[in-house]
């Protein structure tokens, strides 16, 4: 499969075979260090929104493969502050780097960045829309901890309206015969277009508010933070913050083999007492950002076919 020069903007643009191929390359990256694979390449990381995991794991992945990294962690230190457009910024970065990872608060911004750039652009999160590389590492994690991707009962809990990771993950898991349980307050439920798509594809799902109603059925529980920064009205956020708080009291109500995931950062939705249980895989999940992002960089830069 040839991913050379390919943009990674939306998970919808990846077939099941392509996703499985990326996971296979990520597995190889985990086994073999490849310290010189990208030693003539430069990654630009343009982060218009805060990040710990995505930006640092892209940086670490590039450097572990021998490449170099330029960019900014906040638009305030770039000429964006002086009013430069995203289009013009991308035209400049095109001259300085071989590949760009961009995070931006506006939906569709990664697509616009890719249109402006002749080099591959990777969407590191565009507003409440998508976070495709997070989804790829989520799939990699599920495959590792459950031994498969097919036929799983998946609960997605929290802010399903504004949480971009659950949007991308729902689309990707739809290739693998899932049953979905969308657990959220009504106002923060999964957007209609995603549910319509599932109906069209004949994928079983239910929308719930009470986790305990379905918790015994789940193989994977994917927890998300209430996305404070996306609420147009802070009063609305105050209504929903803290609505779900998982603690040790959940354990009698779940399968022994349930795995709890979270894209992180967490606020208070998973109590730290859960961290040491057999169920918690969220730190392992974040660590999987390295092999997956190494694989993506090597693929789009044409160093692996
Ligand atoms: N999961 C994730 O995107 O984390 P960061 O916001 O820290 O990059």
mmCIF file of N, CA, C and O in Angstrom, residues 46 48 72 78-93 102 104 109 112-113 116:
data_model
loop_
_atom_site.group_PDB
_atom_site.id
_atom_site.type_symbol
_atom_site.label_atom_id
_atom_site.label_comp_id
_atom_site.label_asym_id
_atom_site.label_seq_id
_atom_site.Cartn_x
_atom_site.Cartn_y
_atom_site.Cartn_z
ATOM 1 N N UNK A 46 2.250 22.487 14.147
ATOM 2 C CA UNK A 46 1.576 23.787 14.294
ATOM 3 C C UNK A 46 0.371 23.592 15.205
ATOM 4 O O UNK A 46 -0.641 23.023 14.794
ATOM 5 N N UNK A 48 -2.405 25.323 17.304
ATOM 6 C CA UNK A 48 -3.202 26.512 17.608
ATOM 7 C C UNK A 48 -4.046 26.293 18.863
ATOM 8 O O UNK A 48 -4.800 27.179 19.266
ATOM 9 N N UNK A 72 5.343 25.511 16.380
ATOM 10 C CA UNK A 72 4.954 26.276 17.566
ATOM 11 C C UNK A 72 3.892 25.510 18.348
ATOM 12 O O UNK A 72 3.083 24.789 17.785
ATOM 13 N N UNK A 78 3.666 33.001 17.153
ATOM 14 C CA UNK A 78 3.888 32.995 15.704
ATOM 15 C C UNK A 78 3.268 34.251 15.089
ATOM 16 O O UNK A 78 2.624 35.044 15.781
ATOM 17 N N UNK A 79 3.417 34.403 13.790
ATOM 18 C CA UNK A 79 2.839 35.580 13.118
ATOM 19 C C UNK A 79 1.325 35.499 12.980
ATOM 20 O O UNK A 79 0.693 36.424 12.463
ATOM 21 N N UNK A 80 0.743 34.408 13.448
ATOM 22 C CA UNK A 80 -0.724 34.337 13.560
ATOM 23 C C UNK A 80 -1.182 35.506 14.446
ATOM 24 O O UNK A 80 -2.216 36.126 14.208
ATOM 25 N N UNK A 81 -0.380 35.799 15.447
ATOM 26 C CA UNK A 81 -0.663 36.897 16.394
ATOM 27 C C UNK A 81 -0.783 38.243 15.652
ATOM 28 O O UNK A 81 -1.483 39.141 16.092
ATOM 29 N N UNK A 82 -0.050 38.353 14.517
ATOM 30 C CA UNK A 82 -0.102 39.612 13.752
ATOM 31 C C UNK A 82 -1.204 39.583 12.697
ATOM 32 O O UNK A 82 -1.317 40.493 11.889
ATOM 33 N N UNK A 83 -1.937 38.472 12.646
ATOM 34 C CA UNK A 83 -3.056 38.401 11.713
ATOM 35 C C UNK A 83 -2.811 37.549 10.487
ATOM 36 O O UNK A 83 -3.622 37.549 9.551
ATOM 37 N N UNK A 84 -1.714 36.802 10.451
ATOM 38 C CA UNK A 84 -1.458 35.963 9.275
ATOM 39 C C UNK A 84 -2.499 34.851 9.172
ATOM 40 O O UNK A 84 -2.871 34.227 10.169
ATOM 41 N N UNK A 85 -2.941 34.608 7.955
ATOM 42 C CA UNK A 85 -3.970 33.584 7.764
ATOM 43 C C UNK A 85 -3.352 32.195 7.806
ATOM 44 O O UNK A 85 -2.143 32.019 7.612
ATOM 45 N N UNK A 86 -4.229 31.197 8.012
ATOM 46 C CA UNK A 86 -3.779 29.798 8.002
ATOM 47 C C UNK A 86 -3.207 29.452 6.626
ATOM 48 O O UNK A 86 -2.191 28.762 6.510
ATOM 49 N N UNK A 87 -3.849 29.957 5.592
ATOM 50 C CA UNK A 87 -3.406 29.679 4.214
ATOM 51 C C UNK A 87 -1.957 30.143 4.012
ATOM 52 O O UNK A 87 -1.100 29.384 3.555
ATOM 53 N N UNK A 88 -1.696 31.418 4.399
ATOM 54 C CA UNK A 88 -0.351 31.970 4.218
ATOM 55 C C UNK A 88 0.662 31.250 5.112
ATOM 56 O O UNK A 88 1.804 31.001 4.702
ATOM 57 N N UNK A 89 0.238 30.923 6.315
ATOM 58 C CA UNK A 89 1.143 30.190 7.220
ATOM 59 C C UNK A 89 1.563 28.874 6.571
ATOM 60 O O UNK A 89 2.751 28.514 6.560
ATOM 61 N N UNK A 90 0.587 28.169 5.998
ATOM 62 C CA UNK A 90 0.894 26.868 5.376
ATOM 63 C C UNK A 90 1.803 27.038 4.159
ATOM 64 O O UNK A 90 2.663 26.195 3.893
ATOM 65 N N UNK A 91 1.606 28.121 3.404
ATOM 66 C CA UNK A 91 2.468 28.382 2.237
ATOM 67 C C UNK A 91 3.932 28.523 2.686
ATOM 68 O O UNK A 91 4.859 28.096 1.999
ATOM 69 N N UNK A 92 4.124 29.134 3.856
ATOM 70 C CA UNK A 92 5.478 29.305 4.386
ATOM 71 C C UNK A 92 6.047 27.983 4.892
ATOM 72 O O UNK A 92 7.184 27.615 4.577
ATOM 73 N N UNK A 93 5.227 27.275 5.669
ATOM 74 C CA UNK A 93 5.701 26.020 6.266
ATOM 75 C C UNK A 93 6.070 25.019 5.168
ATOM 76 O O UNK A 93 6.993 24.208 5.322
ATOM 77 N N UNK A 102 -1.025 19.462 12.337
ATOM 78 C CA UNK A 102 -1.690 20.707 12.740
ATOM 79 C C UNK A 102 -2.891 20.444 13.636
ATOM 80 O O UNK A 102 -3.700 19.549 13.365
ATOM 81 N N UNK A 104 -6.033 22.726 15.390
ATOM 82 C CA UNK A 104 -6.661 24.049 15.215
ATOM 83 C C UNK A 104 -8.089 23.983 15.769
ATOM 84 O O UNK A 104 -8.742 22.949 15.639
ATOM 85 N N UNK A 109 -10.282 23.065 9.392
ATOM 86 C CA UNK A 109 -9.015 23.798 9.242
ATOM 87 C C UNK A 109 -7.901 22.903 8.687
ATOM 88 O O UNK A 109 -7.081 23.362 7.885
ATOM 89 N N UNK A 112 -8.245 22.708 4.980
ATOM 90 C CA UNK A 112 -7.783 23.944 4.346
ATOM 91 C C UNK A 112 -6.248 23.974 4.324
ATOM 92 O O UNK A 112 -5.639 24.337 3.306
ATOM 93 N N UNK A 113 -5.645 23.578 5.436
ATOM 94 C CA UNK A 113 -4.174 23.556 5.514
ATOM 95 C C UNK A 113 -3.605 22.624 4.445
ATOM 96 O O UNK A 113 -2.604 22.943 3.789
ATOM 97 N N UNK A 116 -3.605 24.169 1.044
ATOM 98 C CA UNK A 116 -2.567 25.201 0.864
ATOM 99 C C UNK A 116 -1.172 24.592 0.710
ATOM 100 O O UNK A 116 -0.263 25.250 0.220
#
